[in-house]
mmCIF file of N, CA and C in Angstrom:
data_model
loop_
_atom_site.group_PDB
_atom_site.id
_atom_site.type_symbol
_atom_site.label_atom_id
_atom_site.label_comp_id
_atom_site.label_asym_id
_atom_site.label_seq_id
_atom_site.Cartn_x
_atom_site.Cartn_y
_atom_site.Cartn_z
ATOM 1 N N UNK A 4 82.260 88.477 108.827
ATOM 2 C CA UNK A 4 83.561 88.263 109.425
ATOM 3 C C UNK A 4 83.483 88.626 110.898
ATOM 4 N N UNK A 5 84.007 87.762 111.731
ATOM 5 C CA UNK A 5 83.961 87.991 113.170
ATOM 6 C C UNK A 5 85.337 88.240 113.761
ATOM 7 N N UNK A 6 86.188 88.960 113.065
ATOM 8 C CA UNK A 6 87.503 89.319 113.581
ATOM 9 C C UNK A 6 87.493 90.778 113.993
ATOM 10 N N UNK A 7 87.949 91.039 115.205
ATOM 11 C CA UNK A 7 88.093 92.415 115.675
ATOM 12 C C UNK A 7 89.554 92.595 116.061
ATOM 13 N N UNK A 8 90.330 93.304 115.227
ATOM 14 C CA UNK A 8 91.746 93.469 115.533
ATOM 15 C C UNK A 8 91.949 94.314 116.786
ATOM 16 N N UNK A 9 93.005 94.029 117.506
ATOM 17 C CA UNK A 9 93.320 94.751 118.735
ATOM 18 C C UNK A 9 94.345 95.849 118.477
ATOM 19 N N UNK A 10 94.267 96.896 119.257
ATOM 20 C CA UNK A 10 95.220 98.006 119.275
ATOM 21 C C UNK A 10 95.445 98.572 117.875
ATOM 22 N N UNK A 11 96.699 98.542 117.366
ATOM 23 C CA UNK A 11 97.012 99.167 116.087
ATOM 24 C C UNK A 11 97.066 98.153 114.944
ATOM 25 N N UNK A 12 96.372 97.045 115.097
ATOM 26 C CA UNK A 12 96.352 96.029 114.047
ATOM 27 C C UNK A 12 95.205 96.282 113.067
ATOM 28 N N UNK A 13 95.417 95.795 111.841
ATOM 29 C CA UNK A 13 94.484 96.021 110.740
ATOM 30 C C UNK A 13 94.265 94.691 110.023
ATOM 31 N N UNK A 14 93.031 94.414 109.614
ATOM 32 C CA UNK A 14 92.717 93.233 108.813
ATOM 33 C C UNK A 14 92.622 93.686 107.357
ATOM 34 N N UNK A 15 93.408 93.038 106.480
ATOM 35 C CA UNK A 15 93.474 93.430 105.072
ATOM 36 C C UNK A 15 93.199 92.215 104.200
ATOM 37 N N UNK A 16 92.407 92.405 103.155
ATOM 38 C CA UNK A 16 92.193 91.365 102.144
ATOM 39 C C UNK A 16 92.982 91.764 100.914
ATOM 40 N N UNK A 17 93.889 90.857 100.477
ATOM 41 C CA UNK A 17 94.683 91.136 99.281
ATOM 42 C C UNK A 17 93.762 91.309 98.076
ATOM 43 N N UNK A 18 94.102 92.264 97.225
ATOM 44 C CA UNK A 18 93.361 92.460 95.982
ATOM 45 C C UNK A 18 93.988 91.593 94.909
ATOM 46 N N UNK A 19 93.160 91.036 94.030
ATOM 47 C CA UNK A 19 93.662 90.189 92.955
ATOM 48 C C UNK A 19 94.544 90.988 92.023
ATOM 49 N N UNK A 20 95.620 90.352 91.598
ATOM 50 C CA UNK A 20 96.553 90.986 90.684
ATOM 51 C C UNK A 20 96.313 90.468 89.278
ATOM 52 N N UNK A 21 96.667 91.266 88.287
ATOM 53 C CA UNK A 21 96.517 90.866 86.895
ATOM 54 C C UNK A 21 97.285 89.572 86.637
ATOM 55 N N UNK A 22 96.683 88.633 85.921
ATOM 56 C CA UNK A 22 97.365 87.392 85.580
ATOM 57 C C UNK A 22 97.760 87.385 84.112
ATOM 58 N N UNK A 23 97.705 88.567 83.495
ATOM 59 C CA UNK A 23 98.084 88.691 82.095
ATOM 60 C C UNK A 23 98.970 89.925 81.950
ATOM 61 N N UNK A 24 100.074 89.791 81.227
ATOM 62 C CA UNK A 24 100.966 90.928 81.013
ATOM 63 C C UNK A 24 100.367 91.862 79.972
ATOM 64 N N UNK A 25 100.987 93.032 79.803
ATOM 65 C CA UNK A 25 100.502 94.012 78.833
ATOM 66 C C UNK A 25 100.541 93.455 77.412
ATOM 67 N N UNK A 26 101.480 92.549 77.154
ATOM 68 C CA UNK A 26 101.583 91.974 75.813
ATOM 69 C C UNK A 26 100.669 90.769 75.615
ATOM 70 N N UNK A 27 99.912 90.375 76.651
ATOM 71 C CA UNK A 27 98.934 89.307 76.517
ATOM 72 C C UNK A 27 99.378 87.944 77.004
ATOM 73 N N UNK A 28 100.569 87.851 77.602
ATOM 74 C CA UNK A 28 101.049 86.572 78.124
ATOM 75 C C UNK A 28 100.348 86.279 79.446
ATOM 76 N N UNK A 29 99.789 85.082 79.571
ATOM 77 C CA UNK A 29 99.086 84.680 80.792
ATOM 78 C C UNK A 29 100.094 84.121 81.788
ATOM 79 N N UNK A 30 100.054 84.627 83.026
ATOM 80 C CA UNK A 30 100.963 84.179 84.081
ATOM 81 C C UNK A 30 100.240 83.143 84.926
ATOM 82 N N UNK A 31 100.788 81.922 85.053
ATOM 83 C CA UNK A 31 100.133 80.910 85.887
ATOM 84 C C UNK A 31 100.153 81.320 87.362
ATOM 85 N N UNK A 32 99.165 80.832 88.122
ATOM 86 C CA UNK A 32 99.043 81.198 89.532
ATOM 87 C C UNK A 32 100.304 80.920 90.341
ATOM 88 N N UNK A 33 100.963 79.791 90.082
ATOM 89 C CA UNK A 33 102.126 79.445 90.898
ATOM 90 C C UNK A 33 103.347 80.297 90.567
ATOM 91 N N UNK A 34 103.338 81.025 89.445
ATOM 92 C CA UNK A 34 104.460 81.891 89.083
ATOM 93 C C UNK A 34 104.181 83.355 89.401
ATOM 94 N N UNK A 35 102.940 83.680 89.708
ATOM 95 C CA UNK A 35 102.566 85.068 89.965
ATOM 96 C C UNK A 35 103.028 85.497 91.354
ATOM 97 N N UNK A 36 103.427 86.759 91.452
ATOM 98 C CA UNK A 36 103.810 87.306 92.754
ATOM 99 C C UNK A 36 102.548 87.616 93.557
ATOM 100 N N UNK A 37 102.712 87.612 94.882
ATOM 101 C CA UNK A 37 101.585 87.980 95.740
ATOM 102 C C UNK A 37 101.290 89.461 95.551
ATOM 103 N N UNK A 38 100.028 89.822 95.502
ATOM 104 C CA UNK A 38 99.692 91.239 95.371
ATOM 105 C C UNK A 38 100.183 92.031 96.578
ATOM 106 N N UNK A 39 100.584 93.272 96.340
ATOM 107 C CA UNK A 39 101.051 94.132 97.414
ATOM 108 C C UNK A 39 100.034 95.224 97.729
ATOM 109 N N UNK A 40 98.801 95.017 97.285
ATOM 110 C CA UNK A 40 97.711 95.934 97.575
ATOM 111 C C UNK A 40 96.569 95.171 98.210
ATOM 112 N N UNK A 41 95.819 95.858 99.038
ATOM 113 C CA UNK A 41 94.682 95.217 99.655
ATOM 114 C C UNK A 41 93.655 96.229 100.114
ATOM 115 N N UNK A 42 92.528 95.699 100.566
ATOM 116 C CA UNK A 42 91.453 96.537 101.091
ATOM 117 C C UNK A 42 91.343 96.296 102.581
ATOM 118 N N UNK A 43 91.264 97.378 103.343
ATOM 119 C CA UNK A 43 91.133 97.288 104.794
ATOM 120 C C UNK A 43 89.713 96.852 105.130
ATOM 121 N N UNK A 44 89.598 95.731 105.860
ATOM 122 C CA UNK A 44 88.284 95.212 106.249
ATOM 123 C C UNK A 44 87.905 95.596 107.675
ATOM 124 N N UNK A 45 88.908 95.726 108.553
ATOM 125 C CA UNK A 45 88.634 96.074 109.954
ATOM 126 C C UNK A 45 89.878 96.708 110.554
ATOM 127 N N UNK A 46 89.684 97.582 111.544
ATOM 128 C CA UNK A 46 90.806 98.222 112.227
ATOM 129 C C UNK A 46 90.609 98.147 113.733
ATOM 130 N N UNK A 47 91.730 98.200 114.450
ATOM 131 C CA UNK A 47 91.685 98.229 115.904
ATOM 132 C C UNK A 47 91.368 99.632 116.407
ATOM 133 N N UNK A 48 91.343 99.783 117.732
ATOM 134 C CA UNK A 48 90.981 101.080 118.323
ATOM 135 C C UNK A 48 92.077 102.117 118.198
ATOM 136 N N UNK A 49 93.343 101.672 118.111
ATOM 137 C CA UNK A 49 94.440 102.626 117.979
ATOM 138 C C UNK A 49 95.679 102.159 118.703
ATOM 139 N N UNK A 50 96.771 102.885 118.510
ATOM 140 C CA UNK A 50 98.055 102.540 119.106
ATOM 141 C C UNK A 50 98.110 103.051 120.539
ATOM 142 N N UNK A 51 98.461 102.166 121.450
ATOM 143 C CA UNK A 51 98.603 102.527 122.856
ATOM 144 C C UNK A 51 99.954 103.200 123.047
ATOM 145 N N UNK A 52 99.954 104.446 123.464
ATOM 146 C CA UNK A 52 101.186 105.207 123.656
ATOM 147 C C UNK A 52 101.741 105.005 125.056
ATOM 148 N N UNK A 53 102.993 105.405 125.262
ATOM 149 C CA UNK A 53 103.660 105.224 126.551
ATOM 150 C C UNK A 53 102.936 105.928 127.704
ATOM 151 N N UNK A 54 102.281 107.040 127.421
ATOM 152 C CA UNK A 54 101.583 107.770 128.483
ATOM 153 C C UNK A 54 100.190 107.211 128.776
ATOM 154 N N UNK A 55 99.818 106.121 128.101
ATOM 155 C CA UNK A 55 98.533 105.481 128.350
ATOM 156 C C UNK A 55 97.413 105.948 127.438
ATOM 157 N N UNK A 56 97.667 106.979 126.654
ATOM 158 C CA UNK A 56 96.630 107.452 125.731
ATOM 159 C C UNK A 56 96.633 106.595 124.464
ATOM 160 N N UNK A 57 95.578 106.716 123.684
ATOM 161 C CA UNK A 57 95.438 105.937 122.459
ATOM 162 C C UNK A 57 95.415 106.893 121.271
ATOM 163 N N UNK A 58 96.306 106.626 120.291
ATOM 164 C CA UNK A 58 96.339 107.413 119.062
ATOM 165 C C UNK A 58 95.517 106.664 118.025
ATOM 166 N N UNK A 59 94.509 107.337 117.476
ATOM 167 C CA UNK A 59 93.637 106.709 116.480
ATOM 168 C C UNK A 59 94.434 106.363 115.224
ATOM 169 N N UNK A 60 94.000 105.330 114.514
ATOM 170 C CA UNK A 60 94.676 104.910 113.298
ATOM 171 C C UNK A 60 94.350 105.860 112.148
ATOM 172 N N UNK A 61 95.299 105.984 111.204
ATOM 173 C CA UNK A 61 95.087 106.852 110.046
ATOM 174 C C UNK A 61 94.294 106.157 108.946
ATOM 175 N N UNK A 62 94.386 104.829 108.864
ATOM 176 C CA UNK A 62 93.619 104.109 107.840
ATOM 177 C C UNK A 62 92.213 103.859 108.354
ATOM 178 N N UNK A 63 91.290 103.654 107.404
ATOM 179 C CA UNK A 63 89.917 103.367 107.798
ATOM 180 C C UNK A 63 89.400 102.205 106.963
ATOM 181 N N UNK A 64 88.332 101.616 107.402
ATOM 182 C CA UNK A 64 87.726 100.484 106.688
ATOM 183 C C UNK A 64 87.363 100.941 105.280
ATOM 184 N N UNK A 65 87.718 100.117 104.289
ATOM 185 C CA UNK A 65 87.433 100.429 102.899
ATOM 186 C C UNK A 65 88.602 101.040 102.151
ATOM 187 N N UNK A 66 89.641 101.493 102.875
ATOM 188 C CA UNK A 66 90.824 102.065 102.216
ATOM 189 C C UNK A 66 91.544 101.006 101.408
ATOM 190 N N UNK A 67 92.088 101.408 100.272
ATOM 191 C CA UNK A 67 92.973 100.540 99.476
ATOM 192 C C UNK A 67 94.389 100.918 99.878
ATOM 193 N N UNK A 68 95.163 99.941 100.324
ATOM 194 C CA UNK A 68 96.477 100.222 100.890
ATOM 195 C C UNK A 68 97.573 99.430 100.188
ATOM 196 N N UNK A 69 98.808 99.945 100.308
ATOM 197 C CA UNK A 69 99.997 99.274 99.811
ATOM 198 C C UNK A 69 100.802 98.779 101.001
ATOM 199 N N UNK A 70 101.371 97.586 100.866
ATOM 200 C CA UNK A 70 102.176 97.019 101.948
ATOM 201 C C UNK A 70 103.267 96.155 101.339
ATOM 202 N N UNK A 71 104.258 95.782 102.124
ATOM 203 C CA UNK A 71 105.350 94.946 101.647
ATOM 204 C C UNK A 71 104.888 93.535 101.348
ATOM 205 N N UNK A 72 105.628 92.845 100.478
ATOM 206 C CA UNK A 72 105.261 91.485 100.078
ATOM 207 C C UNK A 72 105.128 90.539 101.259
ATOM 208 N N UNK A 73 105.977 90.698 102.245
ATOM 209 C CA UNK A 73 106.001 89.754 103.362
ATOM 210 C C UNK A 73 105.424 90.354 104.643
ATOM 211 N N UNK A 74 104.614 91.389 104.518
ATOM 212 C CA UNK A 74 104.011 92.039 105.682
ATOM 213 C C UNK A 74 102.848 91.223 106.213
ATOM 214 N N UNK A 75 102.672 91.283 107.511
ATOM 215 C CA UNK A 75 101.496 90.699 108.144
ATOM 216 C C UNK A 75 101.538 89.198 108.313
ATOM 217 N N UNK A 76 100.551 88.707 109.013
ATOM 218 C CA UNK A 76 100.368 87.281 109.285
ATOM 219 C C UNK A 76 99.118 86.823 108.536
ATOM 220 N N UNK A 77 99.248 85.758 107.753
ATOM 221 C CA UNK A 77 98.116 85.243 106.980
ATOM 222 C C UNK A 77 97.228 84.378 107.856
ATOM 223 N N UNK A 78 95.916 84.608 107.782
ATOM 224 C CA UNK A 78 94.931 83.794 108.499
ATOM 225 C C UNK A 78 93.796 83.458 107.535
ATOM 226 N N UNK A 79 93.130 82.333 107.779
ATOM 227 C CA UNK A 79 91.960 81.958 106.974
ATOM 228 C C UNK A 79 90.718 82.110 107.832
ATOM 229 N N UNK A 80 89.745 82.836 107.307
ATOM 230 C CA UNK A 80 88.473 83.047 107.990
ATOM 231 C C UNK A 80 87.364 82.817 106.975
ATOM 232 N N UNK A 81 86.485 81.884 107.280
ATOM 233 C CA UNK A 81 85.363 81.563 106.386
ATOM 234 C C UNK A 81 85.838 81.279 104.960
ATOM 235 N N UNK A 82 86.981 80.614 104.820
ATOM 236 C CA UNK A 82 87.511 80.260 103.514
ATOM 237 C C UNK A 82 88.247 81.382 102.796
ATOM 238 N N UNK A 83 88.315 82.557 103.401
ATOM 239 C CA UNK A 83 89.024 83.696 102.805
ATOM 240 C C UNK A 83 90.385 83.855 103.450
ATOM 241 N N UNK A 84 91.398 84.125 102.642
ATOM 242 C CA UNK A 84 92.731 84.367 103.169
ATOM 243 C C UNK A 84 92.884 85.859 103.442
ATOM 244 N N UNK A 85 93.145 86.190 104.699
ATOM 245 C CA UNK A 85 93.264 87.583 105.122
ATOM 246 C C UNK A 85 94.631 87.815 105.747
ATOM 247 N N UNK A 86 95.025 89.075 105.847
ATOM 248 C CA UNK A 86 96.272 89.449 106.500
ATOM 249 C C UNK A 86 95.955 90.254 107.750
ATOM 250 N N UNK A 87 96.665 89.955 108.830
ATOM 251 C CA UNK A 87 96.605 90.761 110.043
ATOM 252 C C UNK A 87 97.955 91.437 110.151
ATOM 253 N N UNK A 88 97.967 92.773 110.162
ATOM 254 C CA UNK A 88 99.232 93.503 110.234
ATOM 255 C C UNK A 88 99.073 94.749 111.087
ATOM 256 N N UNK A 89 100.197 95.265 111.517
ATOM 257 C CA UNK A 89 100.181 96.528 112.252
ATOM 258 C C UNK A 89 100.055 97.671 111.254
ATOM 259 N N UNK A 90 99.501 98.775 111.703
ATOM 260 C CA UNK A 90 99.344 99.930 110.819
ATOM 261 C C UNK A 90 100.703 100.385 110.291
ATOM 262 N N UNK A 91 101.749 100.248 111.081
ATOM 263 C CA UNK A 91 103.076 100.696 110.645
ATOM 264 C C UNK A 91 103.619 99.869 109.477
ATOM 265 N N UNK A 92 103.044 98.682 109.211
ATOM 266 C CA UNK A 92 103.453 97.866 108.067
ATOM 267 C C UNK A 92 102.831 98.362 106.759
ATOM 268 N N UNK A 93 101.862 99.245 106.861
ATOM 269 C CA UNK A 93 101.210 99.805 105.668
ATOM 270 C C UNK A 93 102.033 100.996 105.210
ATOM 271 N N UNK A 94 102.394 100.986 103.918
ATOM 272 C CA UNK A 94 103.261 102.038 103.386
ATOM 273 C C UNK A 94 102.490 103.245 102.867
ATOM 274 N N UNK A 95 101.283 103.008 102.329
ATOM 275 C CA UNK A 95 100.536 104.118 101.737
ATOM 276 C C UNK A 95 99.078 103.732 101.552
ATOM 277 N N UNK A 96 98.247 104.754 101.425
ATOM 278 C CA UNK A 96 96.843 104.581 101.056
ATOM 279 C C UNK A 96 96.720 105.027 99.604
ATOM 280 N N UNK A 97 96.126 104.182 98.756
ATOM 281 C CA UNK A 97 95.939 104.516 97.346
ATOM 282 C C UNK A 97 94.678 105.358 97.245
ATOM 283 N N UNK A 98 94.831 106.564 96.730
ATOM 284 C CA UNK A 98 93.690 107.461 96.576
ATOM 285 C C UNK A 98 93.290 107.511 95.115
ATOM 286 N N UNK A 99 92.025 107.573 94.846
ATOM 287 C CA UNK A 99 91.540 107.566 93.476
ATOM 288 C C UNK A 99 91.319 106.145 93.010
ATOM 289 N N UNK A 100 90.983 105.989 91.732
ATOM 290 C CA UNK A 100 90.646 104.671 91.202
ATOM 291 C C UNK A 100 91.831 103.953 90.579
ATOM 292 N N UNK A 101 92.923 104.660 90.317
ATOM 293 C CA UNK A 101 94.085 104.028 89.683
ATOM 294 C C UNK A 101 94.797 103.137 90.679
ATOM 295 N N UNK A 102 95.286 102.004 90.207
ATOM 296 C CA UNK A 102 96.068 101.145 91.084
ATOM 297 C C UNK A 102 97.531 101.532 90.968
ATOM 298 N N UNK A 103 98.261 101.326 92.021
ATOM 299 C CA UNK A 103 99.677 101.686 92.048
ATOM 300 C C UNK A 103 100.534 100.437 91.902
ATOM 301 N N UNK A 104 101.731 100.638 91.407
ATOM 302 C CA UNK A 104 102.680 99.554 91.286
ATOM 303 C C UNK A 104 103.939 99.957 92.035
ATOM 304 N N UNK A 105 104.438 99.067 92.880
ATOM 305 C CA UNK A 105 105.655 99.343 93.644
ATOM 306 C C UNK A 105 106.807 98.612 92.981
ATOM 307 N N UNK A 106 107.880 99.306 92.746
ATOM 308 C CA UNK A 106 109.098 98.704 92.225
ATOM 309 C C UNK A 106 110.183 98.885 93.276
ATOM 310 N N UNK A 107 110.821 97.787 93.666
ATOM 311 C CA UNK A 107 111.897 97.856 94.644
ATOM 312 C C UNK A 107 113.115 98.488 93.996
ATOM 313 N N UNK A 108 113.797 99.342 94.747
ATOM 314 C CA UNK A 108 114.982 100.012 94.217
ATOM 315 C C UNK A 108 116.205 99.136 94.335
#
């Protein structure tokens, strides 16, 4: 991949979501929701602050992150669909091997 995000932007690849419910019903691709989790592939140098200094990003390459359904801008690179978003659009870093599920209130 030859994308280098600028400033506080992050390149994220959506993680595949289950296409089968717990009861075994298969969900077709066109009815499935977009995954709200992804893996960070690249990060920018940091957020440029008003005083001219740069604050390093909290996420790092390889982190599994949670983000909103409509966060970021979708781009295609080498046939892969990726998201470019600001670090502030990321809600959390998933720690451990368990995947998280977000339910809107």
